[in-house]
Short mmCIF file of C-alpha atoms in Angstrom, two decimals:
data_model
loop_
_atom_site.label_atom_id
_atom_site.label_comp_id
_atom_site.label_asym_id
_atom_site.label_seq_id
_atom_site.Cartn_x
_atom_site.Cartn_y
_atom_site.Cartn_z
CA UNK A 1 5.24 -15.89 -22.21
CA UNK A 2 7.65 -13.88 -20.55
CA UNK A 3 11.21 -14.12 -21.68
CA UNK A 4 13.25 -15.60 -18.94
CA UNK A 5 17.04 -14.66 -20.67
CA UNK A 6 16.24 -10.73 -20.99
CA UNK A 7 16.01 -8.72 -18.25
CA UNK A 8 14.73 -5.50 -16.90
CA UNK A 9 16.60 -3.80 -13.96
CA UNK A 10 15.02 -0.48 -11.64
CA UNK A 11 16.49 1.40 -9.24
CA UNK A 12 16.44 0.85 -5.23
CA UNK A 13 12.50 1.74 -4.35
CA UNK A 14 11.45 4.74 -2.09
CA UNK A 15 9.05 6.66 -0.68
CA UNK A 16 6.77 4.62 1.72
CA UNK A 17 5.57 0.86 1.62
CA UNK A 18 2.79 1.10 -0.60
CA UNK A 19 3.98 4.08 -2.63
CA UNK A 20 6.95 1.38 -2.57
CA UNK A 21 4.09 -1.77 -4.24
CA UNK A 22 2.60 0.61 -6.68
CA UNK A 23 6.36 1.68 -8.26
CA UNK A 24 7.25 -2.45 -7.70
CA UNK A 25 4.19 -3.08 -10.04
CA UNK A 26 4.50 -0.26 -12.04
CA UNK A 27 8.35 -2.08 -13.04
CA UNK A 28 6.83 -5.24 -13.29
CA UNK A 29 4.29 -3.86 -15.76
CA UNK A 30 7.12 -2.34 -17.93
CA UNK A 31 8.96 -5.72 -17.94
CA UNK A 32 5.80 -7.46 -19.08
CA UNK A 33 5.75 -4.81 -22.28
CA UNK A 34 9.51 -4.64 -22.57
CA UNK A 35 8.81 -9.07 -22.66
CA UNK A 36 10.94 -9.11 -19.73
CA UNK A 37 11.80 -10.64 -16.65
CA UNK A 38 12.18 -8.24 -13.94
CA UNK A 39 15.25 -8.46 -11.70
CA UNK A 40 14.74 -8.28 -7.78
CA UNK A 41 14.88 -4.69 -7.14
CA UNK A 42 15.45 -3.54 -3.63
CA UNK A 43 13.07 -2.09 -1.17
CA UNK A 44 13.87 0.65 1.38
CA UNK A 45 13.36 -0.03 5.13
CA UNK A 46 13.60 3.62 6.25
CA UNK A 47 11.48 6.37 5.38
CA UNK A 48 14.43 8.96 4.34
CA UNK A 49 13.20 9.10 0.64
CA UNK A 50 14.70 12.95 0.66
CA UNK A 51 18.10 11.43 1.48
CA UNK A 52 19.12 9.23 -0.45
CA UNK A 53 22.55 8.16 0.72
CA UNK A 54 20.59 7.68 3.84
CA UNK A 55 18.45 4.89 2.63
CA UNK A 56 18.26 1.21 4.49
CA UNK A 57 18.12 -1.00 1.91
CA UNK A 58 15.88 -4.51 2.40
CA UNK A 59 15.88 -7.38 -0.60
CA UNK A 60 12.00 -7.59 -1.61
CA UNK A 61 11.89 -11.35 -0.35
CA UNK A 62 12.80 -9.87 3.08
CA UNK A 63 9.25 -8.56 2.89
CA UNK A 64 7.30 -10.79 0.22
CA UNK A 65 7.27 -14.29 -1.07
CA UNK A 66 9.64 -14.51 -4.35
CA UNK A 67 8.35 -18.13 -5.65
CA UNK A 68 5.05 -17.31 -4.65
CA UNK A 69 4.45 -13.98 -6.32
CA UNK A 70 6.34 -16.20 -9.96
CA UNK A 71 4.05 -19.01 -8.59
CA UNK A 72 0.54 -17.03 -8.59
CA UNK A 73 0.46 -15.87 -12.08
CA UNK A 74 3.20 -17.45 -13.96
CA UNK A 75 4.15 -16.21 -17.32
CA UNK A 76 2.07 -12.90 -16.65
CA UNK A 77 5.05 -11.20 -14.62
CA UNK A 78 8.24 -12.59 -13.55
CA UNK A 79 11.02 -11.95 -11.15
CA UNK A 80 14.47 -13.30 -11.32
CA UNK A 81 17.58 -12.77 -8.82
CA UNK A 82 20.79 -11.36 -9.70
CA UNK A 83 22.35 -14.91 -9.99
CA UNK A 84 20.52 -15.61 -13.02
CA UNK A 85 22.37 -13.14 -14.94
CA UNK A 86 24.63 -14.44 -17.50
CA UNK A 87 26.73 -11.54 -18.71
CA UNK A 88 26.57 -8.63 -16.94
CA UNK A 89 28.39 -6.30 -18.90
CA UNK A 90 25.35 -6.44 -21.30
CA UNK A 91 23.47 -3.90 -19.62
CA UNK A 92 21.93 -0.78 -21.45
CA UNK A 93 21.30 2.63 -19.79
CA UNK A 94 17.84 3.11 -20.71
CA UNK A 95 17.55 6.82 -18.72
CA UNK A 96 13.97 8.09 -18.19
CA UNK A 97 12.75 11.52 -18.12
CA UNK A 98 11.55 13.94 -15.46
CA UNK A 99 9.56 17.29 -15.05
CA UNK A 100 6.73 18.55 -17.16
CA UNK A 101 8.07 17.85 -20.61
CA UNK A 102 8.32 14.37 -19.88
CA UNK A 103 4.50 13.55 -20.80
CA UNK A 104 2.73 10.10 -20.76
CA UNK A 105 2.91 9.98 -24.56
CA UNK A 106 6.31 10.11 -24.42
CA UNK A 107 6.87 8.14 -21.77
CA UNK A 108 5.27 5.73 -23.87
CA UNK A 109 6.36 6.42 -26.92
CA UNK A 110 9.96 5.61 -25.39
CA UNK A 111 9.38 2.88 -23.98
CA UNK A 112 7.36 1.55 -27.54
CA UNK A 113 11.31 2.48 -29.22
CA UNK A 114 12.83 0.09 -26.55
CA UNK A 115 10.92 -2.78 -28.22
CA UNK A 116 11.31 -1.79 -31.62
CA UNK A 117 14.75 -1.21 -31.88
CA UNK A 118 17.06 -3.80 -32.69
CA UNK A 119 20.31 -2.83 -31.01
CA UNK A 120 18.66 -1.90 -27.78
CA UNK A 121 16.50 -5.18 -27.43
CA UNK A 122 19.78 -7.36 -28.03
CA UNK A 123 21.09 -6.49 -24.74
CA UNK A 124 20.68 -8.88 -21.71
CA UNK A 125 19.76 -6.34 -19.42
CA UNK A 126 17.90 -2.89 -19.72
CA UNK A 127 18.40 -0.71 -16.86
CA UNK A 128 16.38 2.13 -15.85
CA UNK A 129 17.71 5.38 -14.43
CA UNK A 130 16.54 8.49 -13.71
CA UNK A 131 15.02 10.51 -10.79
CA UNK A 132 12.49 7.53 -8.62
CA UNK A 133 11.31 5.91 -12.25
CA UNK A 134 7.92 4.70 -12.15
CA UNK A 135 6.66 7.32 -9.58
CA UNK A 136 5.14 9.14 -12.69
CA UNK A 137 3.76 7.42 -15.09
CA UNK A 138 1.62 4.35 -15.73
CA UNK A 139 0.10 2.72 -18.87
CA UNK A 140 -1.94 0.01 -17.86
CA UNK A 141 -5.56 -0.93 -16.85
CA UNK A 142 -6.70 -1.32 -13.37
CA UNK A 143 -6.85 -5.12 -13.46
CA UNK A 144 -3.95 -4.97 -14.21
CA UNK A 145 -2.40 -3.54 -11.33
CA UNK A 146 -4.97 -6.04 -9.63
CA UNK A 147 -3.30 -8.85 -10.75
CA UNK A 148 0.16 -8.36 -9.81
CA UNK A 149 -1.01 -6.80 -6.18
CA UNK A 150 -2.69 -10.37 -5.80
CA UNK A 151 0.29 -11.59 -6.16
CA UNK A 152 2.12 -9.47 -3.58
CA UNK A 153 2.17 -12.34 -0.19
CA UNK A 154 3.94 -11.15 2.82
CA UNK A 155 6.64 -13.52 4.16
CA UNK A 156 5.16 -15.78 7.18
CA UNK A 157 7.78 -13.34 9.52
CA UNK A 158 5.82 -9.96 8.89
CA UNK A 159 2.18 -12.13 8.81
CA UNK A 160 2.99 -14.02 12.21
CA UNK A 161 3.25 -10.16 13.72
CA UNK A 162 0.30 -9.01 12.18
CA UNK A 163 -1.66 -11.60 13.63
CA UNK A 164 -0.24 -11.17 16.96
CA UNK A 165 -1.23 -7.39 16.54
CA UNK A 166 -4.80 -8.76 15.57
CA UNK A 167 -4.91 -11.07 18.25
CA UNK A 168 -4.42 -8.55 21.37
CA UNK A 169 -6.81 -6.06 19.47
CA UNK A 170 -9.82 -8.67 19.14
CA UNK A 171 -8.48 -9.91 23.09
CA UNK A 172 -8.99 -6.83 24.42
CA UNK A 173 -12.65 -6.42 22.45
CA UNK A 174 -13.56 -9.51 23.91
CA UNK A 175 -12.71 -8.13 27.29
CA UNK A 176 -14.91 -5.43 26.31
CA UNK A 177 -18.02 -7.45 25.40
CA UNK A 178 -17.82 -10.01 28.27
CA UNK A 179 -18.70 -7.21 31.04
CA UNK A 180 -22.61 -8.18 32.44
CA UNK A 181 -25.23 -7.07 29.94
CA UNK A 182 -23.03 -7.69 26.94
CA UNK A 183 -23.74 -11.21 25.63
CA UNK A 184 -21.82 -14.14 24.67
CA UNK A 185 -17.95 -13.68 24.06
CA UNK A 186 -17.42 -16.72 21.91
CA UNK A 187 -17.43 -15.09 18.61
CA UNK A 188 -14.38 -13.27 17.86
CA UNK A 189 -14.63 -9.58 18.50
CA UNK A 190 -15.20 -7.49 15.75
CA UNK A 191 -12.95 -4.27 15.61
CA UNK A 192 -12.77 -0.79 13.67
CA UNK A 193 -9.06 -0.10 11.76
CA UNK A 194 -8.78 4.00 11.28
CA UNK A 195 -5.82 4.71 8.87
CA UNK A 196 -5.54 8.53 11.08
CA UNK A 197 -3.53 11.24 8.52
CA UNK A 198 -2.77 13.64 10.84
CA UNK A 199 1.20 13.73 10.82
CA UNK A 200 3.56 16.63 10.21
CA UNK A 201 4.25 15.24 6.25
CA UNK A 202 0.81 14.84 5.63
CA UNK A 203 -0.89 17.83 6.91
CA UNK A 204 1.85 19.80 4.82
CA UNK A 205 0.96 17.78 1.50
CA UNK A 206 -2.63 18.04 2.01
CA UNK A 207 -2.54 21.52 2.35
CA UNK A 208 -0.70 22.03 -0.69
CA UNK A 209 -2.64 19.49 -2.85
CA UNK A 210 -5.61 21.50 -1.88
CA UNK A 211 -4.35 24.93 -2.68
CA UNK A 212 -3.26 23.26 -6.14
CA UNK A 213 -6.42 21.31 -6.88
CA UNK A 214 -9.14 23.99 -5.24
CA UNK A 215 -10.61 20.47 -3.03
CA UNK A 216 -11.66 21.33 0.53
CA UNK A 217 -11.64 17.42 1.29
CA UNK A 218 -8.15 16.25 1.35
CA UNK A 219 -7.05 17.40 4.65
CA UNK A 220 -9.26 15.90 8.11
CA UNK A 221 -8.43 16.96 11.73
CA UNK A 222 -8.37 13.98 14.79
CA UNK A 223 -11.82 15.65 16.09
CA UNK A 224 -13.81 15.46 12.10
CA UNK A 225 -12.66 12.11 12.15
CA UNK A 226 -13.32 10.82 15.52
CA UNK A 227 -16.79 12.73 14.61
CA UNK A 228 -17.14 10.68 11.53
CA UNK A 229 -16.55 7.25 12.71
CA UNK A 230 -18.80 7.98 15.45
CA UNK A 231 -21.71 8.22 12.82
CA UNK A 232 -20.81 4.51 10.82
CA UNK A 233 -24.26 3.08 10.57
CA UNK A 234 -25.20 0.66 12.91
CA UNK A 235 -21.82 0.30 14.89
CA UNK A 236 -22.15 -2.20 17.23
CA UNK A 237 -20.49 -0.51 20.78
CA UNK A 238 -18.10 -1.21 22.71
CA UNK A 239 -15.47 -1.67 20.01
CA UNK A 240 -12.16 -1.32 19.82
CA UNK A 241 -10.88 1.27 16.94
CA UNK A 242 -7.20 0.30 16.33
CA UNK A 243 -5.23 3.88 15.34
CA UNK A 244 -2.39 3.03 12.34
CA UNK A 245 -0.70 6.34 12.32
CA UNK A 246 3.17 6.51 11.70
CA UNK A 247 4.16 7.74 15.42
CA UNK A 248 7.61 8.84 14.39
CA UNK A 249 6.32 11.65 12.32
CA UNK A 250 3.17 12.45 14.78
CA UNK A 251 2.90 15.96 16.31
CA UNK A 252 0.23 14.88 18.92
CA UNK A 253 -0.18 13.11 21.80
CA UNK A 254 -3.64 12.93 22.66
CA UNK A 255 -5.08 10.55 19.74
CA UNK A 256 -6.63 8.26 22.47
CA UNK A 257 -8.54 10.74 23.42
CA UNK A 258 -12.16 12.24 22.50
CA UNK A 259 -13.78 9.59 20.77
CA UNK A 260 -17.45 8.60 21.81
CA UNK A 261 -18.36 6.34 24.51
CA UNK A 262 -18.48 2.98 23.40
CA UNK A 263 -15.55 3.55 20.79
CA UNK A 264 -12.24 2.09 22.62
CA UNK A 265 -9.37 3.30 21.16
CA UNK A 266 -6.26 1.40 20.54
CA UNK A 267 -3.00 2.18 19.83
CA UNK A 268 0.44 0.83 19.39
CA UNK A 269 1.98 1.50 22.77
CA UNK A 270 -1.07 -0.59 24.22
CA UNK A 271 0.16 -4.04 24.56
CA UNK A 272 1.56 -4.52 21.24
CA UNK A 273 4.27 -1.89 21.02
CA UNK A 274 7.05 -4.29 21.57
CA UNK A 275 6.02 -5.98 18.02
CA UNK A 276 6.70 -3.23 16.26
CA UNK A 277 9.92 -1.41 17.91
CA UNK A 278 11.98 -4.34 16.59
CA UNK A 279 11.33 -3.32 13.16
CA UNK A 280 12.32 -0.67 10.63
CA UNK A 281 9.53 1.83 9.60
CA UNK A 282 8.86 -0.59 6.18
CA UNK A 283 8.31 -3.46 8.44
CA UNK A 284 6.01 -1.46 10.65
CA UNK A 285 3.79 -0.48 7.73
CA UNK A 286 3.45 -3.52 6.60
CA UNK A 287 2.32 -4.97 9.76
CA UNK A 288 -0.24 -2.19 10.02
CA UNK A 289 -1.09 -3.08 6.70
CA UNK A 290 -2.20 -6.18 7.30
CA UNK A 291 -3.92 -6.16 10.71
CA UNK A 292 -5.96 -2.85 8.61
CA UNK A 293 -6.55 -5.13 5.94
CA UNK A 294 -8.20 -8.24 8.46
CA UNK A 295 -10.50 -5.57 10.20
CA UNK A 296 -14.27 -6.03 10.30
CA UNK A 297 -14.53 -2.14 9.38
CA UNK A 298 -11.65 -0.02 7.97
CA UNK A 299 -12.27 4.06 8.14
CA UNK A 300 -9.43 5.91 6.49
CA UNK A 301 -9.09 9.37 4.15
CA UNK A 302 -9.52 8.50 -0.04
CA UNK A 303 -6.55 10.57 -0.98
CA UNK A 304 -3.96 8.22 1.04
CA UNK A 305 -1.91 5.74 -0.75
CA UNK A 306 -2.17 3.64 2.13
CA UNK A 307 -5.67 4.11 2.35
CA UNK A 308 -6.73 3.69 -0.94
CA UNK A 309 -4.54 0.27 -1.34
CA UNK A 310 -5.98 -1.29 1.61
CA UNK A 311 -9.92 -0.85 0.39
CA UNK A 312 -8.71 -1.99 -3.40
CA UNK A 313 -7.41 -5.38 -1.83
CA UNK A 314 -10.63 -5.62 0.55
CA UNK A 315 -12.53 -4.49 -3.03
CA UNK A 316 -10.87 -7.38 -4.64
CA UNK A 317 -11.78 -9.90 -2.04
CA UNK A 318 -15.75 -8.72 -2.32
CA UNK A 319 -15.66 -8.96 -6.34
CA UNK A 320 -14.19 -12.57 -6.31
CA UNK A 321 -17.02 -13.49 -4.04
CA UNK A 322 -19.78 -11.99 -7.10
CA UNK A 323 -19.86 -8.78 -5.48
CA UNK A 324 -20.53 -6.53 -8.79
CA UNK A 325 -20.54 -3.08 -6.73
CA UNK A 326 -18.34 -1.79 -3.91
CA UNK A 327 -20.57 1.13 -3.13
CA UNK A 328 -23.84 1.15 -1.35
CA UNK A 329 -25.91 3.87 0.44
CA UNK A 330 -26.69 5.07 3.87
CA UNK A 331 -29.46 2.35 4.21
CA UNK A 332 -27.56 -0.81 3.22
CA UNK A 333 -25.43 -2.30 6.27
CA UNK A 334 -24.68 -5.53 5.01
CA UNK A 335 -21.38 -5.15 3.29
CA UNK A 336 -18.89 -7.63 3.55
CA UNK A 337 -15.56 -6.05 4.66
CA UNK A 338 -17.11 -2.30 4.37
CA UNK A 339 -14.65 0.71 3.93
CA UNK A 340 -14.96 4.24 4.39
CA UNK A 341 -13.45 7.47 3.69
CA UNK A 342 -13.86 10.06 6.71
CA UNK A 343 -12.68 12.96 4.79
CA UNK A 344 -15.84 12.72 2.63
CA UNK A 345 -19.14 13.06 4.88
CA UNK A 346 -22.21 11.08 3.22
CA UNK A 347 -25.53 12.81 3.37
CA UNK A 348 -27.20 14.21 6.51
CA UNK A 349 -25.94 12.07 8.99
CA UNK A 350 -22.71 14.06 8.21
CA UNK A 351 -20.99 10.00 8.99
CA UNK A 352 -18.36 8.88 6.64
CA UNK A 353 -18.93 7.92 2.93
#
């Protein structure tokens, strides 16, 4: 079991939401070595990671269930508040290391010392610090990671949004598919989430991860990817394609435009735009995270943090259901919850892998 009288403390967390989940699990995966419990770190609302004085801070059950993530997998991780602390002058500094000396190994290796020695484990609280800990390294299996994302529930605020967001998008598809010649419009309407990287940050990261890495398929323009979905096998037009794009850091206007008859585009500013002005940029994410997450197909680029999270929770949902494989060629269509990368074209169709 987890020791609930020691205690591991991390910085605020930046960056964006799920950059934000994979450093919160990272921390919780340290406290689990360390025997820990993991204090409630904050989360940051705003997307100034370069500034941080600048930083909005939110409390993590703000955004996610706190006796529901120590509920789901009790004595694996563990969370505590502030309050719980019983002395808190016995904190140790435990600073972590940055650049290219700092390697896993000895990551690890300090980390393993932590543990081992005496005078250092006798202290209440161990506190991290260093520049954003637990945005470079990580020592611990995938199921791991699994495990604590499972537990990651988002406060029945955010979720209520989300579904409002989901609502209008399958209203409008149902709109769609009740014009003559369509068929019945009991069933809800399906709809197509496309996670869209085409903003300022991203096109300037791509580009650089490409020069560094020699890959030609990190970077996707709108017209490749409106290209792309247009080839998903046996897409049943008209549906509505919902856009999640961050629009505050979006150099283009004309996203609803282009795609192939049949594909509907939707977008934030069409009928649900008033959900998400209300909220900080965190909050906004994790709305689009969610209605992403609930669509029939999801169509976003493989080197995207919020990409790639979104397909490992919809890969989660297919292997608890027996599913032993989450891949499948151009000939299989019936995939449960089927996602797919447009920056990687499959085959001769050119469509998305």
């Amino acid at each position: 079991g987890i020791r609930r009288h020691k205690f591991l403390e991390v910085p605020q967390l930046v960056w964006g939401l799920n950059n934000q989940k994979i450093v919160f699990v990272r921390a919780c995966l340290t406290a689990r070595m360390l025997n820990r419990t993991l204090l409630m770190p904050s989360l940051s609302a705003s997307l100034f990671y370069k500034e941080i004085n600048s930083l909005q801070p939110i409390s993590f059950d703000k955004v996610f269930k706190f006796e529901r993530f120590n509920t789901l997998y009790e004595g694996f991780v563990q969370l505590a508040r502030y309050s719980d602390l019983k002395n808190r002058t016995g904190v140790y500094d435990l600073r972590k290391g940055s650049g290219r000396k700092w390697t896993v190994e000895r990551d690890l290796e300090q980390l393993k010392q932590s543990i081992i020695n005496g005078p250092i484990d006798m202290h209440e609280v161990i506190r991290m610090v260093g520049k954003n800990p637990f945005l470079w390294h990580g020592h611990w299996p995938v199921k791991d990671y699994a495990r604590v994302f499972e537990c990651l529930v988002l406060v029945d605020d955010i979720s209520k949004e989300a579904d409002k967001v989901v609502s209008k998008i399958r209203q409008i598809g149902r709109k769609l598919r009740s014009e003559p010649g369509m068929g019945s419009s009991l069933r809800p309407a399906p709809y197509v989430a496309v996670h869209i990287r085409v903003e300022i940050d991203w096109m300037i990261h791509c580009k650089k991860l490409e020069q560094r890495s020699g890959v030609s398929q990190t970077c996707s323009s709108k017209q490749e990817i409106i290209e792309r979905v247009g080839k998903i096998i046996n897409l049943e037009a008209p549906i509505v394609v919902y856009l999640a794009v961050a629009d505050n850091l979006l150099n283009d206007s004309s996203l609803l435009s282009g795609w192939n008859k049949g594909l509907v585009p939707c977008e934030k500013n069409l009928g649900v735009d008033g959900i998400y002005k209300k909220h900080p940029y965190l909050i906004q994410s994790a709305i689009d995270n969610d209605v992403c997450s609930k669509a029939d197909i999801v169509v976003g680029n493989s080197f995207s943090t919020f990409s790639s999270l979104i397909v490992f929770e919809r890969t989660q949902k297919m292997m608890r259901m027996g599913i032993t494989s989450s891949c499948k060629n151009e000939n299989e269509v019936d995939v449960q919850w089927p996602s797919y990368a447009y920056n990687i074209a499959a085959g001769e169709s050119n469509g998305p892998q």
